[in-house]
mmCIF file of C-alpha atoms in Angstrom:
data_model
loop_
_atom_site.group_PDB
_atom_site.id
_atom_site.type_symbol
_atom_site.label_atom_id
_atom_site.label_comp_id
_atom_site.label_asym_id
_atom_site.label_seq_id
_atom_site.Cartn_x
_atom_site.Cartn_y
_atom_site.Cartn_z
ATOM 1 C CA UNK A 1406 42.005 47.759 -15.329
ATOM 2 C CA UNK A 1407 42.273 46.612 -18.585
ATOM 3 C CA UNK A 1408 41.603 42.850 -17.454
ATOM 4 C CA UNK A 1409 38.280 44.002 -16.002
ATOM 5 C CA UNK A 1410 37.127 45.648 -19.181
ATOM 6 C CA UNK A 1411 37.788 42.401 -21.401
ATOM 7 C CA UNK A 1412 35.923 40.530 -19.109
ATOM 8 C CA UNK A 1413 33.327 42.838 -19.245
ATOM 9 C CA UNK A 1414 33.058 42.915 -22.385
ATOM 10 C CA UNK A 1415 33.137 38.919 -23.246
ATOM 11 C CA UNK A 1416 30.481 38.177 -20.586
ATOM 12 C CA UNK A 1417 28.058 41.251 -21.904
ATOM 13 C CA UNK A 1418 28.856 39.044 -25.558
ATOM 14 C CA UNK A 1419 28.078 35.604 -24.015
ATOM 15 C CA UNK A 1420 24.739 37.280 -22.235
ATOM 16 C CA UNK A 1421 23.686 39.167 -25.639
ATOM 17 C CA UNK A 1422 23.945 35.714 -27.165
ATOM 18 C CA UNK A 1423 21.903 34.189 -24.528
ATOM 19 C CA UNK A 1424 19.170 36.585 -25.027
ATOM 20 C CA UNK A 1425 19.254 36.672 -28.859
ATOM 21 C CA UNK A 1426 18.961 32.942 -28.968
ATOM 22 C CA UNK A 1427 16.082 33.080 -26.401
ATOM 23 C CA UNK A 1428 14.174 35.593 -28.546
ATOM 24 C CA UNK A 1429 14.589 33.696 -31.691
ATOM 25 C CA UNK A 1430 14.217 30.150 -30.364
ATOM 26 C CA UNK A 1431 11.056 30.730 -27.405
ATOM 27 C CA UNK A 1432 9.919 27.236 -28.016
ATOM 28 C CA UNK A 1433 12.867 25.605 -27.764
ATOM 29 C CA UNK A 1434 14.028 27.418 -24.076
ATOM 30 C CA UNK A 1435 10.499 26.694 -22.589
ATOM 31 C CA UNK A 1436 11.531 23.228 -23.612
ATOM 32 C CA UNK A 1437 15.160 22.924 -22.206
ATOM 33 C CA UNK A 1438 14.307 25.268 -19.007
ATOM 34 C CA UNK A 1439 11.069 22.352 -18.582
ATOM 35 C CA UNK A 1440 13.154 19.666 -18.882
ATOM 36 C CA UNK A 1441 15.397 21.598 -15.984
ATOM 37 C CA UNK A 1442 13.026 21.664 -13.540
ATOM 38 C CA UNK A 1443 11.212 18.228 -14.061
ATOM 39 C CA UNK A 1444 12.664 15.756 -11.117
ATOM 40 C CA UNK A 1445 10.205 12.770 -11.342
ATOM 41 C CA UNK A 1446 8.449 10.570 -13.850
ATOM 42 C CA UNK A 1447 5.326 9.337 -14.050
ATOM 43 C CA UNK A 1448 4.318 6.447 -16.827
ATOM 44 C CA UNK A 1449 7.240 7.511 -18.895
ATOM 45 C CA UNK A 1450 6.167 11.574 -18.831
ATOM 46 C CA UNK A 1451 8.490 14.079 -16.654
ATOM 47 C CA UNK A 1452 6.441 16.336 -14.177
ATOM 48 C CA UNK A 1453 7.454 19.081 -12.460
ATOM 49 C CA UNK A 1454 6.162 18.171 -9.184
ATOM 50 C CA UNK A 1455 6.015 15.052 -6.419
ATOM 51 C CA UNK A 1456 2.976 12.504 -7.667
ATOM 52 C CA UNK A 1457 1.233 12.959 -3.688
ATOM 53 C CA UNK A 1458 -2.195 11.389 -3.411
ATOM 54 C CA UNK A 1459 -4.800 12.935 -1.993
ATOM 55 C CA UNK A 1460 -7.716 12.216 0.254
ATOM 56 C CA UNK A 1461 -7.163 8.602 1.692
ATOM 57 C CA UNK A 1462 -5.560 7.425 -1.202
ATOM 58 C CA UNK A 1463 -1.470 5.736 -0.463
ATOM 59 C CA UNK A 1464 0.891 5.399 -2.972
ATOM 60 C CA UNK A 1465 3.088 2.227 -2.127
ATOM 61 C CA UNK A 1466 6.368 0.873 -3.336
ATOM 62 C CA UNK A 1467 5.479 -2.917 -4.480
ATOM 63 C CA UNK A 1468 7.750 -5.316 -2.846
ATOM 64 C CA UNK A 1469 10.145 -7.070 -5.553
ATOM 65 C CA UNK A 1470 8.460 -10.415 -7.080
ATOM 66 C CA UNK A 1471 9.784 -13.725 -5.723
ATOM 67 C CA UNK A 1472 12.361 -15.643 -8.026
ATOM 68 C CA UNK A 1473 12.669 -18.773 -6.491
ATOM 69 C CA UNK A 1474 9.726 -20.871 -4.342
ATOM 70 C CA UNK A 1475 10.518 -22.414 -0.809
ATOM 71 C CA UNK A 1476 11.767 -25.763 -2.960
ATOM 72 C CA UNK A 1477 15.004 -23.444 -4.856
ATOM 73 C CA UNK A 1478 12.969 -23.824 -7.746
ATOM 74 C CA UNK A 1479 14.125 -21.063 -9.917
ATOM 75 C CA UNK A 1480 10.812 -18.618 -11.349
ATOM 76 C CA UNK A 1481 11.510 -16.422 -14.334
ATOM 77 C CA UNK A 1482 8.789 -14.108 -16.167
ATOM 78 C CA UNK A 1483 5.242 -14.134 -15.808
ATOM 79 C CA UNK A 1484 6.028 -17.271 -13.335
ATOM 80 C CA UNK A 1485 7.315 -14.742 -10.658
ATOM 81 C CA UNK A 1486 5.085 -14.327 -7.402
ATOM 82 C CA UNK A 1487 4.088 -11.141 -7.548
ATOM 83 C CA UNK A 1488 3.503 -10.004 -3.924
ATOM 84 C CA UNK A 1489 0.654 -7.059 -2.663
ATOM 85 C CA UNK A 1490 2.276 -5.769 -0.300
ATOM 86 C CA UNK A 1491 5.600 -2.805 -0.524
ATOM 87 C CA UNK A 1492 6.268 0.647 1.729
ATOM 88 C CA UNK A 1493 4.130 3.397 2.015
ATOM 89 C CA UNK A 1494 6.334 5.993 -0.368
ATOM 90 C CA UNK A 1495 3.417 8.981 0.132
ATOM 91 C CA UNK A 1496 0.101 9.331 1.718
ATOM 92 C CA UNK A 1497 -3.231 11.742 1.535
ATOM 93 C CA UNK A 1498 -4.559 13.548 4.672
ATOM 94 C CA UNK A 1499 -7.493 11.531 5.136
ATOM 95 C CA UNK A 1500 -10.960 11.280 4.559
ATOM 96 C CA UNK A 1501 -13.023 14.350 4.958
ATOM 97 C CA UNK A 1502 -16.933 13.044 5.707
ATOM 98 C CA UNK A 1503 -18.585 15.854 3.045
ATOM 99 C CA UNK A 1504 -21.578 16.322 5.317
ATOM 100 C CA UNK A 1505 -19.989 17.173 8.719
ATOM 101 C CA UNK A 1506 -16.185 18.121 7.392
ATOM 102 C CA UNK A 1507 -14.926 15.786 9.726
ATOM 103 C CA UNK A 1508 -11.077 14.471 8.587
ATOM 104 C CA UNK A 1509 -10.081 10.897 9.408
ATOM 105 C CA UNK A 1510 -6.564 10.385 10.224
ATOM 106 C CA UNK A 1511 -4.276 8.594 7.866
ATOM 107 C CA UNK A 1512 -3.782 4.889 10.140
ATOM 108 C CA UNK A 1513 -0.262 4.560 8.061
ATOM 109 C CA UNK A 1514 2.779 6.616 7.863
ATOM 110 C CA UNK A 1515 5.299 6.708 5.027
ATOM 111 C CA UNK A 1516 7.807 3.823 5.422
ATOM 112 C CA UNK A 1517 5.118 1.464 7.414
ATOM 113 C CA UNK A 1518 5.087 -1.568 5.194
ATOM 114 C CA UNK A 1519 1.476 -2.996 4.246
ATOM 115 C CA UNK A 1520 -0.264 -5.619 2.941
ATOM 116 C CA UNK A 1521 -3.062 -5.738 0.810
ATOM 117 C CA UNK A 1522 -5.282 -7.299 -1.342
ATOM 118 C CA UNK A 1523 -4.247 -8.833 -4.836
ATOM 119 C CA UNK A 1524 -7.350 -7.195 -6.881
ATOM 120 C CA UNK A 1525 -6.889 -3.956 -5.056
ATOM 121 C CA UNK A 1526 -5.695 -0.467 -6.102
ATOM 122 C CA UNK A 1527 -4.116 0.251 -9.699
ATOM 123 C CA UNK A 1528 -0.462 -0.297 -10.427
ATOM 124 C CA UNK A 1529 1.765 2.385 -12.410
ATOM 125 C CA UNK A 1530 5.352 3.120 -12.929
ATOM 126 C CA UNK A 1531 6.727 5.858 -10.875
ATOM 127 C CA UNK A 1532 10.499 7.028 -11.414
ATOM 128 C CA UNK A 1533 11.215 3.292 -13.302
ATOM 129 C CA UNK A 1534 9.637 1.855 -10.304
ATOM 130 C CA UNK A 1535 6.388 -0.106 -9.655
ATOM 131 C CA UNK A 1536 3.714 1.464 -7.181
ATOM 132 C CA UNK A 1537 0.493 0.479 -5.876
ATOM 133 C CA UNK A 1538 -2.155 3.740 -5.531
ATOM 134 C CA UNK A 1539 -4.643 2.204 -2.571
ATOM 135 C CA UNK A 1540 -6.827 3.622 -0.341
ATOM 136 C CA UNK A 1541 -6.619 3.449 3.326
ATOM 137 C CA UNK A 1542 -9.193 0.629 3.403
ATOM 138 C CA UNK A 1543 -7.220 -1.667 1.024
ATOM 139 C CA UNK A 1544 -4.651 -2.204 4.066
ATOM 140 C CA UNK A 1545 -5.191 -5.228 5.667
ATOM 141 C CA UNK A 1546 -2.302 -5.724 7.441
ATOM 142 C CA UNK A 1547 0.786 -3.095 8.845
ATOM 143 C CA UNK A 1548 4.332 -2.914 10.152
ATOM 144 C CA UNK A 1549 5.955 -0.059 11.549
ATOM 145 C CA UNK A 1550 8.599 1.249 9.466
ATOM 146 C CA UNK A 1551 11.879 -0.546 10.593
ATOM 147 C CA UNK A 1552 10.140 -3.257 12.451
ATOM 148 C CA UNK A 1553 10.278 -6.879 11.402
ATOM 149 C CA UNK A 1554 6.752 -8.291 9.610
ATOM 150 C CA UNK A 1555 6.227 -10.716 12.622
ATOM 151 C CA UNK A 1556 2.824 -11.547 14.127
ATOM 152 C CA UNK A 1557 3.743 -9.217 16.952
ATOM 153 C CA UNK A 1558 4.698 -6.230 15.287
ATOM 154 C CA UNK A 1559 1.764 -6.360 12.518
ATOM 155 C CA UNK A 1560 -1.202 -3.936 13.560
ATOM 156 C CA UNK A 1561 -4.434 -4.053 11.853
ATOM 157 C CA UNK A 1562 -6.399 -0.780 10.673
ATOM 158 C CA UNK A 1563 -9.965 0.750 11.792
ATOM 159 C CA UNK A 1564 -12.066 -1.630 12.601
ATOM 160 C CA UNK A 1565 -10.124 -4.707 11.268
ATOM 161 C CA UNK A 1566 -9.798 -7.703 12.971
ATOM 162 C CA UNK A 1567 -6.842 -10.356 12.150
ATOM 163 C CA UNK A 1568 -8.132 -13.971 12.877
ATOM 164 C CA UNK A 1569 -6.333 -16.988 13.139
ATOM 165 C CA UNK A 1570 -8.464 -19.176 11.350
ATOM 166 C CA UNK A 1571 -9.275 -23.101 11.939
ATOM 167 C CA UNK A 1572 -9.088 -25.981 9.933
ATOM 168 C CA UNK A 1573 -10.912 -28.524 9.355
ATOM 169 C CA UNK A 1574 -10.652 -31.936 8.063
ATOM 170 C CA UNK A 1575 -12.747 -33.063 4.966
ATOM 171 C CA UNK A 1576 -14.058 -36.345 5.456
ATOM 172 C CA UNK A 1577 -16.426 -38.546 3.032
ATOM 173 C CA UNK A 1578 -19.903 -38.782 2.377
ATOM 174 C CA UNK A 1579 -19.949 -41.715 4.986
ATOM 175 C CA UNK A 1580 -18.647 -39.702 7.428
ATOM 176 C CA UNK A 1581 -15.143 -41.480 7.392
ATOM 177 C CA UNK A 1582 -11.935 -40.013 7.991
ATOM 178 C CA UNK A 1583 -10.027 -39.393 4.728
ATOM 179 C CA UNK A 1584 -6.852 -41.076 5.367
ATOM 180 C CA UNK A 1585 -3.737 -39.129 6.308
ATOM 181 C CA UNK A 1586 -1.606 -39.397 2.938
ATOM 182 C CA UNK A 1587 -4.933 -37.966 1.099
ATOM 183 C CA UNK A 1588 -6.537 -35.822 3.708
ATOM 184 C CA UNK A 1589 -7.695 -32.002 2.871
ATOM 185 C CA UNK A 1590 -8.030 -29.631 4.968
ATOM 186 C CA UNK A 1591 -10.530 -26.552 4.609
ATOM 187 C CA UNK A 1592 -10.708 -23.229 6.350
ATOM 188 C CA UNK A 1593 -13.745 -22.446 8.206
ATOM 189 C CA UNK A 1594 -15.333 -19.381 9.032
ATOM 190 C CA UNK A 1595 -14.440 -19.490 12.834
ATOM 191 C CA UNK A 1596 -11.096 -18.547 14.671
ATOM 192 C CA UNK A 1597 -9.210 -16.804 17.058
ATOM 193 C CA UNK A 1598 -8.997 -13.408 17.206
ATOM 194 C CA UNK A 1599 -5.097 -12.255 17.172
ATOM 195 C CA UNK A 1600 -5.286 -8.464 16.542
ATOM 196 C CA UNK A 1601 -7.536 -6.055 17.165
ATOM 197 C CA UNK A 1602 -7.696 -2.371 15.025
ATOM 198 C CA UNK A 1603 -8.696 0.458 17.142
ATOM 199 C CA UNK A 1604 -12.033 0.700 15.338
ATOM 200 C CA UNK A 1605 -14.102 3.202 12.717
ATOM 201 C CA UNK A 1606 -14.435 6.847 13.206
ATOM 202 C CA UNK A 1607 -18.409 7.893 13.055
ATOM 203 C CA UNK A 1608 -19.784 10.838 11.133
ATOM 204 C CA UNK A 1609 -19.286 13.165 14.029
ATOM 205 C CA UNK A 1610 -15.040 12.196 14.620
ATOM 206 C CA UNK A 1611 -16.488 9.645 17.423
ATOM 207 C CA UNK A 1612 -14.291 6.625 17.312
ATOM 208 C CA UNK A 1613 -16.336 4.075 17.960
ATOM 209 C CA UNK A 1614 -14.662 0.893 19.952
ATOM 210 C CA UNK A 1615 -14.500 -2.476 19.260
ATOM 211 C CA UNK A 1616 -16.389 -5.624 20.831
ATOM 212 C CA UNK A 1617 -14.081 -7.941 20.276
ATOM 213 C CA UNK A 1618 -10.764 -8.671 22.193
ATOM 214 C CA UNK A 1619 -7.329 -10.448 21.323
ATOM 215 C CA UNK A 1620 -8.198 -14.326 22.590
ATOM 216 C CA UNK A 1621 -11.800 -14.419 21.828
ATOM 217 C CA UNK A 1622 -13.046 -17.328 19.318
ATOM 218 C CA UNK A 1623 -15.150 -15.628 16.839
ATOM 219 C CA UNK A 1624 -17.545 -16.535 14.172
ATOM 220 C CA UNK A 1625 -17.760 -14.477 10.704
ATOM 221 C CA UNK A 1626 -19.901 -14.551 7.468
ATOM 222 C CA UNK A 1627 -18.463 -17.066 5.023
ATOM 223 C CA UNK A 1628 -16.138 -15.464 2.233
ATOM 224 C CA UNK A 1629 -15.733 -12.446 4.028
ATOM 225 C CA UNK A 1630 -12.484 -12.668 5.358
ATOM 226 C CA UNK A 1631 -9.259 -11.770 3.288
ATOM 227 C CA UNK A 1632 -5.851 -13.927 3.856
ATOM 228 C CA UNK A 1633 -2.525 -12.866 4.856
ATOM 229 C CA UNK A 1634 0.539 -14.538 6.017
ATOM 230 C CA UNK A 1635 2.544 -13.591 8.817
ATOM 231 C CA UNK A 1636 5.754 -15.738 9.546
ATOM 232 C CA UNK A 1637 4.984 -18.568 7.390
ATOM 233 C CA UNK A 1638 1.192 -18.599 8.412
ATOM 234 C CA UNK A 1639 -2.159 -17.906 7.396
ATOM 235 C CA UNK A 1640 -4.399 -15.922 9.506
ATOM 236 C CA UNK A 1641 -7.451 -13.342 8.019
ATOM 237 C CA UNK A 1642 -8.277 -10.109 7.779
ATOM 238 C CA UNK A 1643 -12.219 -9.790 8.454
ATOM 239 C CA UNK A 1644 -13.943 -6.688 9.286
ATOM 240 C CA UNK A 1645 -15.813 -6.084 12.659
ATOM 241 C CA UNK A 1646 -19.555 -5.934 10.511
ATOM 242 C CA UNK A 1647 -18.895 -9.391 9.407
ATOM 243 C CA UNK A 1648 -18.578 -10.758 12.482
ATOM 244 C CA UNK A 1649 -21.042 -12.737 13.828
ATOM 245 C CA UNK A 1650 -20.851 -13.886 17.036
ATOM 246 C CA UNK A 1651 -17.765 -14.265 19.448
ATOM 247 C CA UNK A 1652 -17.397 -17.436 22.465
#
């Protein structure tokens, strides 16, 4: 009985301290009992809550820079490839059209990884790592989370189409072959289509289809298309309104 009482008594002391030091210090407890309950960190500042994006915005994990080039040649600092592409760590819930409330549904999940273009988004430091915040649109190219980035797992997005495009060779003003050792080549503005997205949602939620077809040779406006490369090669990423005709 007497054991119960002295632990009574030292536990009502330790909670009286508690509570004096609360009173006294206010500023100091809102501070410790913050620090608590922040689990994330944003730019260098704890918040309380998961950074989630909102409306068709993606927040993806950038893919580590490359340290060496195909040669073994070793790249340190600001000569590291840089790559725009990573894993989708957090999505919105889509577009909402603000004149007929219609949502669009997110075309990613988290985990896909994506592609997408150098200039696009804006970078920042999420829990010491870099991300990516991009919309929806900025994807030009996706892989099922788990699947290997191969030409015939990669999907393309709304009404994205992913073109393998055709060279050309460069020849002189005479119209003469430039030889083999010095030939160019250039990419032209016509290819084959590879991948087809599953096209644009209208106004009203109408998804509205495609007119092209995987196999179909297509011709697009010039400097319209965005590259990509899939298993070692180059195909683009050109969107169905800049098509121009298909053979």
């Amino acid at each position: 009985m007497k054991v119960h009482i002295i632990i009574s008594a030292i536990f009502l002391s330790m909670f009286g301290s508690v509570l004096a030091f609360n009173l006294s210090h206010p500023q100091t407890c809102r501070g410790m009992n913050s620090r608590l309950l922040a689990t994330n960190v944003l730019e260098g500042k704890e918040i309380e809550k998961d950074f989630t994006p909102i409306n068709n915005m993606l927040l993806v994990r950038k893919a580590d820079a490359l340290e060496k080039t195909e040669g073994g040649l070793i790249l340190t600092g600001k000569n590291k490839i840089v790559k725009s592409e990573g894993s989708v760590a957090a999505a919105g819930s889509g577009r909402v059209n603000t004149e007929t409330g219609f949502q669009s549904p997110m075309p990613v999940s988290i985990g896909d990884s994506v592609a997408f273009g150098k200039f696009s988004g804006q970078e920042l430091t999420y829990n010491g790592v870099k991300h990516t915040l991009i919309r929806d649109d900025d994807v030009l190219v996706k892989f099922p989370a788990g699947k290997e980035k191969t030409l015939e797992n990669a999907e393309v997005i709304w009404d994205n189409v992913l073109v393998k495009i055709q060279k050309k060779e460069i020849k002189d003003s005479g119209g003469i072959l430039i030889a083999a050792t010095t030939k160019k080549m250039t990419v032209s503005s016509i290819g084959e289509v590879m991948k087809v997205g599953p096209g644009r949602y209208a106004f009203n939620g109408v998804l509205m289809e495609m007119d092209v077809t995987p196999g179909d040779m297509v011709k697009f406006r010039d400097f319209s298309a965005q590259e990509v490369e899939i298993d070692g090669e180059e195909y683009a990423v050109v969107r169905m309104s800049d098509l121009l005709a298909k053979f």
